[in-house]
């Protein structure tokens, strides 16, 4: 049974026909031919034709959809205007090997490129209760059509499986460009290579999906929403997308994921975003105990994020979100990312357990490049953080600090403290190279409503190379009565050439920390606590200290750091230095570089 209430308005000779009402189809049968067929739709066609060639094209998409089944392809050859209601693809069943395809294709008969334009409330193209639908190479011109309270997009998919939207162009939507409205049966959708611009709300919004792929899309010029949003999903790949020009003044994100499981955010480029570049965020209900699980943030490039703070560089206070922020997550891996020139902090792990932050390059962010907040059982290794002195990204006249730790409180808009407290504990920070700004490494707390007095516990800071802070100690650990059982071993701490204004090397409490065999050089020593008889007090002989590349922080063959490392307990995690070179079988070097040839 089908319902086809549409009529063509205007004389038959007109090049543009206006589809006056919704296109509704509820057919699931395959064509009688039994093999794949191409159907053509043209504004100069006729629904009495067979639709098999451009010269015998149908006049309306509805007629073609009525005829089509699994494996068939529908070609839109002209620009159609949908005056009311969507092009509705309902209860159509393709197969994995033979999807039903809808395509745009230029025609010799057409006066305009193939497109579908919506003049009435969204959606424009709706897929409902269908399987294996492939829509590609269409131009969707949404205009400024909307409906109050409607959570719908130009493309709207619900209660369906294996819907692919690829290489489409969507512009001008007053709401979302793509809205995937998840139900228990929604799975295996893919958004690939689409170009989306000029939407008012978020460009891509996906709720409750299973096995969702969002790859190779270009998103730009979003007025009030985020770039890509995924909520409550399981099995999500967000890969190879370009997101730019997210302009809402109070801050919207480039890529945002609310509590989900098995999420990969890989190889994306995010820039010119008013809020955070990538935000794996806590639940929208801040009192919820929901947590992300198994999140990978890898090989992304994020720059010029948090632009709402552009031109605002307070010396004290807060209010600068991060370029990359992973929060409330069990099992987070953040690796091989480049994060630079952002008007907020660089990479932040907040309320994370079993995290891994490695192989990242973070430079010229605001206040701090790498930051761990309320995070436990997490490793921070083989990262390179530095600053080049760019003025827009300085705080209090100094570049971003290297690696920071704190136990901040989180409050809802009414000021009520919420969230599960995960005090800093079980951290392993090793083989990083840091060119310091405000500080090299820092734990901070204070007596205020912004911080817990939880201290740093059962953590190890080892074999890092930290050089040259500007207005604070290279190693700055604020007193906290809850510090417990921490190790600081075999690190290389060296200030820039000594001068009257050189900051001290260390500020370390007398309790809660055991230090062993660190190298200290280049400035006033600072606190007496933090030293050990096995320390080296000499120039490390770095190859090019102050350089903006990691090779500048290798040690020379004559360095006193060679074979000088000592440890209170062995740790296999230290076997490989920053550069991936295996440390020796006997004595090891202080710092992030192990001099010499790799061990065979």
XYZ file of C-alpha atoms in Angstrom, residues 454-459 480-487 511-513:
17
model
C 43.568 15.580 48.477
C 47.270 15.747 47.785
C 49.245 13.587 45.382
C 49.443 9.902 46.339
C 51.350 6.769 45.330
C 52.676 8.471 42.200
C 49.210 19.473 51.198
C 48.857 17.352 54.352
C 47.436 14.515 52.252
C 50.531 13.925 50.096
C 51.477 10.254 50.454
C 54.155 7.829 49.180
C 55.365 9.618 46.047
C 58.674 9.083 44.233
C 56.603 15.005 53.655
C 54.956 12.689 51.181
C 57.844 12.549 48.679
